[in-house]
């Protein structure tokens, strides 16, 4: 505190001392000449002179600096005028300094945030153009070849049309995922919360992905037998989450590996679903970016496998819409585990309750 005091008032103190010494010396000399030296009056004069000089100098200097600083910051629009008092301020230099420092820190944070957003925007646009460019050029190439009329063989023409159709399907797939993730981010996608059996949902996803997993000789299974587990959520969206996570485990899994589903009851009456694989795993530096749009750990292999590059980002947004989170734990070369939680339901769905009673 003493250092701040000396630093703030050093000039006023020194200047006041010089003025006081000078004037006191003159008064003392005058009384000496008049042969009537009064030490008490000289001391009172010196004290009054010092206090008066100090106040005048300090207040005027602070007011001068305040007006100058305020004028500079107002002119370059760095200070919000509404944040400063409109009344005449002559000694509130500390408040102004704090205001300037606080504003500068806020603006610095805003600039850093804008830089991050700008980099993200550039990367996002680059990723979108790259994702759309490949199928567009594929479709264009096959269609131009067919339009040239050089292909006379009907089988070859049909093959080219099929490949062009696959390119169009991929474009539609990417656009649909982009549309969904935009709705999720803006809150335009409404959730229909209901009670459903999570085990049954996973089994239906297994059936849908049976052929895809068979191609890579990856087995889909539970870690043990489970009775029905009833949870609350948007069944359609949760099925999409489970599908994306299992597809991801198949995509990056090793040939002949496994994708295993397990359930655990955690605190606050929630059920945690885990998707565990023994695939290639994810390096630590990539984990923080896994849920970014179009981010791929393996830039080449994952594109050969297909997909829009939005799967994990959609998973993240769907779970956030449920006020839940998705977690990832991975060891490179050993495997990965993705998990999320849902609130456990205390009651069975009405249709299943009726079916149980009938049986």
Tab-separated table of C-alpha atoms in Angstrom:
chain	number	residue	atom	x	y	z
A	1	UNK	CA	0.000	0.000	0.000
A	2	UNK	CA	2.876	2.366	0.903
A	3	UNK	CA	4.558	1.681	-2.451
A	4	UNK	CA	1.343	2.467	-4.337
A	5	UNK	CA	0.930	5.650	-2.296
A	6	UNK	CA	4.480	6.838	-3.028
A	7	UNK	CA	4.149	5.920	-6.682
A	8	UNK	CA	0.813	7.755	-7.069
A	9	UNK	CA	1.639	10.944	-5.165
A	10	UNK	CA	5.410	11.218	-5.561
A	11	UNK	CA	5.304	14.163	-7.939
A	12	UNK	CA	2.740	16.103	-5.872
A	13	UNK	CA	4.623	15.443	-2.623
A	14	UNK	CA	7.981	16.528	-4.028
A	15	UNK	CA	6.579	19.609	-5.724
A	16	UNK	CA	4.583	20.608	-2.620
A	17	UNK	CA	7.696	20.175	-0.460
A	18	UNK	CA	9.755	22.426	-2.742
A	19	UNK	CA	7.064	25.125	-2.785
A	20	UNK	CA	6.613	24.905	1.005
A	21	UNK	CA	10.358	25.152	1.675
A	22	UNK	CA	10.704	28.083	-0.677
A	23	UNK	CA	7.754	30.064	0.701
A	24	UNK	CA	8.566	29.196	4.317
A	25	UNK	CA	12.126	30.366	3.733
A	26	UNK	CA	10.841	33.669	2.359
A	27	UNK	CA	8.482	34.162	5.313
A	28	UNK	CA	11.265	33.288	7.792
A	29	UNK	CA	13.629	35.733	6.082
A	30	UNK	CA	10.978	38.442	6.148
A	31	UNK	CA	10.330	37.950	9.898
A	32	UNK	CA	14.081	37.837	10.577
A	33	UNK	CA	14.475	41.171	8.832
A	34	UNK	CA	11.584	42.556	10.890
A	35	UNK	CA	13.232	41.087	14.050
A	36	UNK	CA	9.986	39.306	14.924
A	37	UNK	CA	10.627	35.592	14.169
A	38	UNK	CA	7.655	33.468	15.408
A	39	UNK	CA	8.357	29.753	15.049
A	40	UNK	CA	4.723	28.756	15.765
A	41	UNK	CA	3.362	30.981	13.005
A	42	UNK	CA	6.083	29.788	10.606
A	43	UNK	CA	5.181	26.126	11.335
A	44	UNK	CA	1.448	26.774	10.811
A	45	UNK	CA	2.209	28.630	7.588
A	46	UNK	CA	4.429	25.779	6.371
A	47	UNK	CA	1.756	23.166	7.187
A	48	UNK	CA	-1.050	25.120	5.481
A	49	UNK	CA	1.170	25.870	2.502
A	50	UNK	CA	2.149	22.186	2.097
A	51	UNK	CA	-1.418	20.852	2.381
A	52	UNK	CA	-2.814	23.493	0.046
A	53	UNK	CA	-0.041	22.976	-2.518
A	54	UNK	CA	-0.376	19.212	-2.369
A	55	UNK	CA	-4.142	19.256	-2.886
A	56	UNK	CA	-4.049	21.773	-5.708
A	57	UNK	CA	-1.207	20.034	-7.562
A	58	UNK	CA	-2.507	16.506	-7.061
A	59	UNK	CA	-6.103	17.247	-7.965
A	60	UNK	CA	-5.234	19.376	-10.977
A	61	UNK	CA	-2.726	16.854	-12.291
A	62	UNK	CA	-5.155	13.959	-11.850
A	63	UNK	CA	-7.914	15.931	-13.515
A	64	UNK	CA	-5.602	16.895	-16.381
A	65	UNK	CA	-4.461	13.292	-16.913
A	66	UNK	CA	-8.010	11.998	-16.514
A	67	UNK	CA	-9.338	14.356	-19.180
A	68	UNK	CA	-6.455	13.539	-21.513
A	69	UNK	CA	-6.783	9.768	-21.115
A	70	UNK	CA	-10.563	9.898	-21.383
A	71	UNK	CA	-10.343	12.056	-24.493
A	72	UNK	CA	-7.862	9.681	-26.159
A	73	UNK	CA	-9.865	6.565	-25.395
A	74	UNK	CA	-13.131	8.200	-26.408
A	75	UNK	CA	-11.649	9.347	-29.699
A	76	UNK	CA	-10.519	5.836	-30.650
A	77	UNK	CA	-13.729	4.271	-29.293
A	78	UNK	CA	-11.898	2.019	-26.872
A	79	UNK	CA	-13.841	3.157	-23.867
A	80	UNK	CA	-17.575	2.909	-23.622
A	81	UNK	CA	-18.703	6.429	-22.738
A	82	UNK	CA	-21.654	5.085	-20.812
A	83	UNK	CA	-19.276	3.271	-18.490
A	84	UNK	CA	-17.711	6.524	-17.313
A	85	UNK	CA	-19.414	9.064	-15.095
A	86	UNK	CA	-20.659	12.101	-16.992
A	87	UNK	CA	-20.156	14.371	-14.002
A	88	UNK	CA	-16.960	16.366	-13.439
A	89	UNK	CA	-14.368	14.052	-11.874
A	90	UNK	CA	-11.197	15.669	-10.578
A	91	UNK	CA	-9.524	13.076	-8.344
A	92	UNK	CA	-10.772	9.639	-9.437
A	93	UNK	CA	-7.659	8.599	-11.359
A	94	UNK	CA	-7.650	5.167	-9.704
A	95	UNK	CA	-11.175	4.420	-10.943
A	96	UNK	CA	-10.278	5.513	-14.462
A	97	UNK	CA	-7.136	3.371	-14.447
A	98	UNK	CA	-9.091	0.335	-13.292
A	99	UNK	CA	-11.748	1.032	-15.927
A	100	UNK	CA	-9.142	1.264	-18.689
A	101	UNK	CA	-7.380	-1.918	-17.542
A	102	UNK	CA	-10.660	-3.819	-17.287
A	103	UNK	CA	-11.742	-2.618	-20.721
A	104	UNK	CA	-8.355	-3.483	-22.238
A	105	UNK	CA	-8.493	-7.017	-20.814
A	106	UNK	CA	-12.026	-7.466	-22.121
A	107	UNK	CA	-11.055	-6.258	-25.588
A	108	UNK	CA	-7.983	-8.476	-25.608
A	109	UNK	CA	-10.150	-11.472	-24.760
A	110	UNK	CA	-12.629	-10.510	-27.492
A	111	UNK	CA	-9.825	-10.211	-30.047
A	112	UNK	CA	-8.390	-13.604	-29.078
A	113	UNK	CA	-11.881	-15.158	-29.314
A	114	UNK	CA	-12.407	-13.589	-32.739
A	115	UNK	CA	-9.050	-14.953	-33.909
A	116	UNK	CA	-9.996	-18.452	-32.747
A	117	UNK	CA	-13.392	-18.172	-34.458
A	118	UNK	CA	-11.792	-16.892	-37.648
A	119	UNK	CA	-9.360	-19.807	-37.733
A	120	UNK	CA	-12.225	-22.196	-37.020
A	121	UNK	CA	-14.307	-20.599	-39.796
A	122	UNK	CA	-11.474	-20.911	-42.306
A	123	UNK	CA	-10.857	-24.521	-41.327
A	124	UNK	CA	-14.577	-25.320	-41.440
A	125	UNK	CA	-15.016	-23.796	-44.906
A	126	UNK	CA	-11.945	-25.673	-46.108
A	127	UNK	CA	-13.287	-28.943	-44.723
A	128	UNK	CA	-16.757	-28.416	-46.221
A	129	UNK	CA	-15.324	-27.623	-49.645
A	130	UNK	CA	-13.039	-30.652	-49.453
A	131	UNK	CA	-15.850	-32.992	-48.408
A	132	UNK	CA	-18.175	-31.746	-51.146
A	133	UNK	CA	-15.492	-31.512	-53.823
A	134	UNK	CA	-14.727	-35.242	-53.994
A	135	UNK	CA	-18.266	-36.529	-54.701
A	136	UNK	CA	-19.024	-33.537	-56.947
A	137	UNK	CA	-16.006	-34.198	-59.146
A	138	UNK	CA	-16.828	-37.914	-59.175
A	139	UNK	CA	-20.385	-37.281	-60.362
A	140	UNK	CA	-19.213	-34.679	-62.870
A	141	UNK	CA	-16.569	-36.997	-64.303
A	142	UNK	CA	-18.932	-39.910	-64.900
A	143	UNK	CA	-21.707	-37.706	-66.322
A	144	UNK	CA	-19.352	-35.883	-68.731
A	145	UNK	CA	-17.961	-39.219	-69.902
A	146	UNK	CA	-21.478	-40.490	-70.590
A	147	UNK	CA	-22.464	-37.264	-72.348
A	148	UNK	CA	-19.494	-37.574	-74.716
A	149	UNK	CA	-21.116	-40.716	-76.072
A	150	UNK	CA	-17.836	-42.596	-76.106
A	151	UNK	CA	-19.225	-45.389	-73.939
A	152	UNK	CA	-21.295	-47.738	-76.110
A	153	UNK	CA	-21.410	-50.715	-73.779
A	154	UNK	CA	-24.666	-50.682	-71.786
A	155	UNK	CA	-23.075	-52.478	-68.831
A	156	UNK	CA	-20.310	-49.885	-68.588
A	157	UNK	CA	-22.828	-47.061	-68.879
A	158	UNK	CA	-24.925	-48.595	-66.125
A	159	UNK	CA	-21.837	-48.987	-63.933
A	160	UNK	CA	-20.945	-45.310	-64.472
A	161	UNK	CA	-24.496	-44.232	-63.661
A	162	UNK	CA	-24.450	-46.320	-60.473
A	163	UNK	CA	-21.180	-44.698	-59.396
A	164	UNK	CA	-22.566	-41.247	-60.163
A	165	UNK	CA	-25.649	-42.129	-58.121
A	166	UNK	CA	-23.425	-43.131	-55.182
A	167	UNK	CA	-21.691	-39.769	-55.439
A	168	UNK	CA	-25.042	-37.988	-55.314
A	169	UNK	CA	-26.073	-40.113	-52.324
A	170	UNK	CA	-22.902	-39.073	-50.512
A	171	UNK	CA	-23.626	-35.414	-51.246
A	172	UNK	CA	-27.162	-35.803	-49.893
A	173	UNK	CA	-25.761	-37.589	-46.816
A	174	UNK	CA	-23.343	-34.736	-46.098
A	175	UNK	CA	-25.990	-32.047	-46.638
A	176	UNK	CA	-28.485	-33.845	-44.372
A	177	UNK	CA	-25.885	-34.122	-41.605
A	178	UNK	CA	-24.988	-30.451	-42.014
A	179	UNK	CA	-28.660	-29.530	-41.827
A	180	UNK	CA	-29.143	-31.612	-38.684
A	181	UNK	CA	-26.097	-30.230	-36.905
A	182	UNK	CA	-27.185	-26.676	-37.765
A	183	UNK	CA	-30.612	-27.335	-36.267
A	184	UNK	CA	-29.035	-28.873	-33.166
A	185	UNK	CA	-26.730	-25.869	-32.687
A	186	UNK	CA	-29.510	-23.324	-33.168
A	187	UNK	CA	-31.999	-25.274	-31.039
A	188	UNK	CA	-34.466	-25.708	-33.915
A	189	UNK	CA	-34.568	-29.492	-33.552
A	190	UNK	CA	-37.183	-30.479	-30.965
A	191	UNK	CA	-36.720	-33.625	-28.900
A	192	UNK	CA	-39.530	-36.067	-28.193
A	193	UNK	CA	-38.767	-37.432	-24.734
A	194	UNK	CA	-40.172	-40.865	-24.026
A	195	UNK	CA	-39.405	-43.999	-22.040
A	196	UNK	CA	-37.809	-46.843	-23.978
A	197	UNK	CA	-35.702	-49.980	-23.559
A	198	UNK	CA	-32.054	-49.117	-24.205
A	199	UNK	CA	-31.025	-52.777	-24.557
A	200	UNK	CA	-33.642	-53.347	-27.246
A	201	UNK	CA	-32.507	-50.193	-29.059
A	202	UNK	CA	-28.901	-51.422	-29.144
A	203	UNK	CA	-30.013	-54.825	-30.444
A	204	UNK	CA	-31.874	-53.115	-33.308
A	205	UNK	CA	-28.698	-51.153	-34.142
A	206	UNK	CA	-26.744	-54.441	-34.155
A	207	UNK	CA	-29.203	-55.790	-36.732
A	208	UNK	CA	-28.822	-52.688	-38.917
A	209	UNK	CA	-25.035	-52.851	-38.859
A	210	UNK	CA	-24.684	-56.618	-39.174
A	211	UNK	CA	-23.512	-56.528	-42.802
A	212	UNK	CA	-21.147	-53.604	-42.238
A	213	UNK	CA	-19.467	-55.334	-39.291
A	214	UNK	CA	-19.314	-58.673	-41.157
A	215	UNK	CA	-17.264	-57.063	-43.943
A	216	UNK	CA	-14.540	-56.230	-41.444
A	217	UNK	CA	-15.108	-59.421	-39.454
A	218	UNK	CA	-15.903	-57.372	-36.350
A	219	UNK	CA	-18.301	-58.902	-33.848
A	220	UNK	CA	-20.980	-56.769	-32.191
A	221	UNK	CA	-21.963	-57.955	-28.725
A	222	UNK	CA	-22.874	-57.125	-25.134
A	223	UNK	CA	-20.348	-57.771	-22.379
A	224	UNK	CA	-23.028	-59.887	-20.642
A	225	UNK	CA	-26.743	-60.669	-20.797
A	226	UNK	CA	-28.955	-57.745	-19.757
A	227	UNK	CA	-32.554	-57.481	-18.703
A	228	UNK	CA	-34.494	-54.558	-20.209
A	229	UNK	CA	-33.108	-51.177	-19.119
A	230	UNK	CA	-35.600	-48.338	-19.376
A	231	UNK	CA	-34.347	-44.795	-19.861
A	232	UNK	CA	-35.811	-41.427	-20.812
A	233	UNK	CA	-34.833	-39.586	-23.986
A	234	UNK	CA	-35.567	-39.060	-27.650
A	235	UNK	CA	-35.467	-42.648	-28.883
A	236	UNK	CA	-34.808	-41.759	-32.525
A	237	UNK	CA	-31.932	-39.411	-31.672
A	238	UNK	CA	-30.395	-41.799	-29.156
A	239	UNK	CA	-30.533	-44.543	-31.778
A	240	UNK	CA	-28.613	-42.199	-34.062
A	241	UNK	CA	-26.048	-41.632	-31.301
A	242	UNK	CA	-25.581	-45.373	-30.712
A	243	UNK	CA	-25.410	-46.022	-34.465
A	244	UNK	CA	-22.750	-43.344	-34.994
A	245	UNK	CA	-20.637	-44.632	-32.107
A	246	UNK	CA	-20.819	-48.267	-33.239
A	247	UNK	CA	-20.141	-47.310	-36.875
A	248	UNK	CA	-17.133	-45.371	-35.631
A	249	UNK	CA	-15.860	-48.416	-33.710
A	250	UNK	CA	-16.288	-50.569	-36.822
A	251	UNK	CA	-14.611	-47.998	-39.056
A	252	UNK	CA	-11.499	-47.785	-36.909
A	253	UNK	CA	-11.590	-51.345	-35.606
A	254	UNK	CA	-9.118	-54.059	-36.487
A	255	UNK	CA	-10.129	-56.930	-38.726
A	256	UNK	CA	-11.425	-59.718	-36.531
A	257	UNK	CA	-11.914	-57.355	-33.594
A	258	UNK	CA	-14.891	-56.603	-31.366
A	259	UNK	CA	-17.263	-53.751	-30.593
A	260	UNK	CA	-18.707	-54.360	-27.156
A	261	UNK	CA	-21.634	-52.631	-25.459
A	262	UNK	CA	-21.947	-52.463	-21.692
A	263	UNK	CA	-24.261	-50.673	-19.265
A	264	UNK	CA	-23.560	-49.296	-15.800
A	265	UNK	CA	-25.810	-47.551	-13.327
A	266	UNK	CA	-24.122	-44.415	-12.077
A	267	UNK	CA	-25.038	-41.766	-9.522
A	268	UNK	CA	-28.159	-39.601	-9.813
A	269	UNK	CA	-30.129	-42.591	-11.176
A	270	UNK	CA	-28.487	-42.556	-14.566
A	271	UNK	CA	-27.503	-45.311	-16.957
A	272	UNK	CA	-24.141	-45.107	-18.721
A	273	UNK	CA	-23.815	-46.844	-22.080
A	274	UNK	CA	-20.262	-47.730	-23.136
A	275	UNK	CA	-19.080	-48.633	-26.638
A	276	UNK	CA	-15.687	-50.330	-26.362
A	277	UNK	CA	-13.501	-51.564	-29.205
A	278	UNK	CA	-10.023	-53.056	-29.543
A	279	UNK	CA	-9.146	-51.027	-32.632
A	280	UNK	CA	-6.244	-48.742	-33.395
A	281	UNK	CA	-7.065	-46.221	-30.641
A	282	UNK	CA	-6.625	-42.463	-30.700
A	283	UNK	CA	-3.521	-40.466	-29.886
A	284	UNK	CA	-3.877	-38.062	-26.958
A	285	UNK	CA	-3.309	-34.911	-29.008
A	286	UNK	CA	-6.312	-35.739	-31.209
A	287	UNK	CA	-8.830	-36.418	-28.419
A	288	UNK	CA	-9.726	-32.737	-27.666
A	289	UNK	CA	-10.721	-32.228	-31.319
A	290	UNK	CA	-12.644	-35.459	-31.865
A	291	UNK	CA	-16.064	-33.814	-31.703
A	292	UNK	CA	-15.258	-30.985	-34.114
A	293	UNK	CA	-17.098	-30.940	-37.419
A	294	UNK	CA	-15.196	-32.744	-40.206
A	295	UNK	CA	-12.234	-33.526	-37.974
A	296	UNK	CA	-10.688	-36.870	-38.852
A	297	UNK	CA	-7.829	-38.600	-37.065
A	298	UNK	CA	-6.948	-40.620	-40.157
A	299	UNK	CA	-7.397	-38.275	-43.117
A	300	UNK	CA	-7.162	-41.030	-45.734
A	301	UNK	CA	-8.475	-44.214	-44.150
A	302	UNK	CA	-11.641	-42.663	-42.767
A	303	UNK	CA	-12.545	-41.226	-46.153
A	304	UNK	CA	-12.178	-44.628	-47.752
A	305	UNK	CA	-14.643	-45.895	-45.178
A	306	UNK	CA	-17.122	-43.165	-46.127
A	307	UNK	CA	-19.174	-41.001	-43.802
A	308	UNK	CA	-19.669	-37.261	-43.643
A	309	UNK	CA	-17.114	-36.494	-40.951
A	310	UNK	CA	-19.944	-35.115	-38.804
A	311	UNK	CA	-20.888	-38.243	-36.856
A	312	UNK	CA	-19.177	-37.489	-33.551
A	313	UNK	CA	-20.127	-33.812	-33.745
A	314	UNK	CA	-23.787	-34.835	-34.133
A	315	UNK	CA	-23.407	-37.236	-31.195
A	316	UNK	CA	-22.063	-34.407	-29.023
A	317	UNK	CA	-24.876	-32.019	-29.931
A	318	UNK	CA	-27.623	-34.611	-29.448
A	319	UNK	CA	-26.333	-35.459	-25.983
A	320	UNK	CA	-26.015	-31.773	-25.089
A	321	UNK	CA	-29.638	-31.319	-26.214
A	322	UNK	CA	-30.477	-34.025	-23.628
A	323	UNK	CA	-28.419	-32.079	-21.034
A	324	UNK	CA	-25.966	-34.973	-20.994
A	325	UNK	CA	-22.377	-35.426	-22.125
A	326	UNK	CA	-20.430	-37.894	-24.219
A	327	UNK	CA	-17.077	-39.138	-22.916
A	328	UNK	CA	-14.081	-40.703	-24.631
A	329	UNK	CA	-11.215	-42.753	-23.253
A	330	UNK	CA	-8.628	-44.134	-25.631
A	331	UNK	CA	-5.150	-45.670	-25.624
A	332	UNK	CA	-3.338	-45.589	-28.927
A	333	UNK	CA	-2.734	-49.087	-30.252
A	334	UNK	CA	-5.089	-50.719	-27.750
A	335	UNK	CA	-8.584	-49.352	-28.353
A	336	UNK	CA	-11.180	-46.737	-27.516
A	337	UNK	CA	-14.254	-46.369	-25.349
A	338	UNK	CA	-17.039	-43.869	-25.973
A	339	UNK	CA	-19.778	-43.472	-23.390
A	340	UNK	CA	-22.764	-41.322	-22.509
A	341	UNK	CA	-25.435	-41.194	-19.823
A	342	UNK	CA	-29.216	-41.045	-19.830
A	343	UNK	CA	-31.657	-40.706	-16.919
A	344	UNK	CA	-33.043	-44.022	-15.780
A	345	UNK	CA	-36.808	-44.364	-16.000
A	346	UNK	CA	-38.698	-45.481	-12.918
A	347	UNK	CA	-41.542	-46.908	-14.997
A	348	UNK	CA	-41.952	-49.117	-18.071
A	349	UNK	CA	-43.574	-47.724	-21.227
A	350	UNK	CA	-47.369	-48.150	-21.243
A	351	UNK	CA	-47.411	-50.547	-24.220
A	352	UNK	CA	-44.824	-52.840	-22.602
A	353	UNK	CA	-46.644	-52.714	-19.279
A	354	UNK	CA	-49.849	-53.836	-20.979
A	355	UNK	CA	-48.017	-56.637	-22.827
A	356	UNK	CA	-46.494	-57.862	-19.554
A	357	UNK	CA	-49.879	-57.909	-17.847
A	358	UNK	CA	-51.434	-59.857	-20.746
A	359	UNK	CA	-48.706	-62.483	-20.572
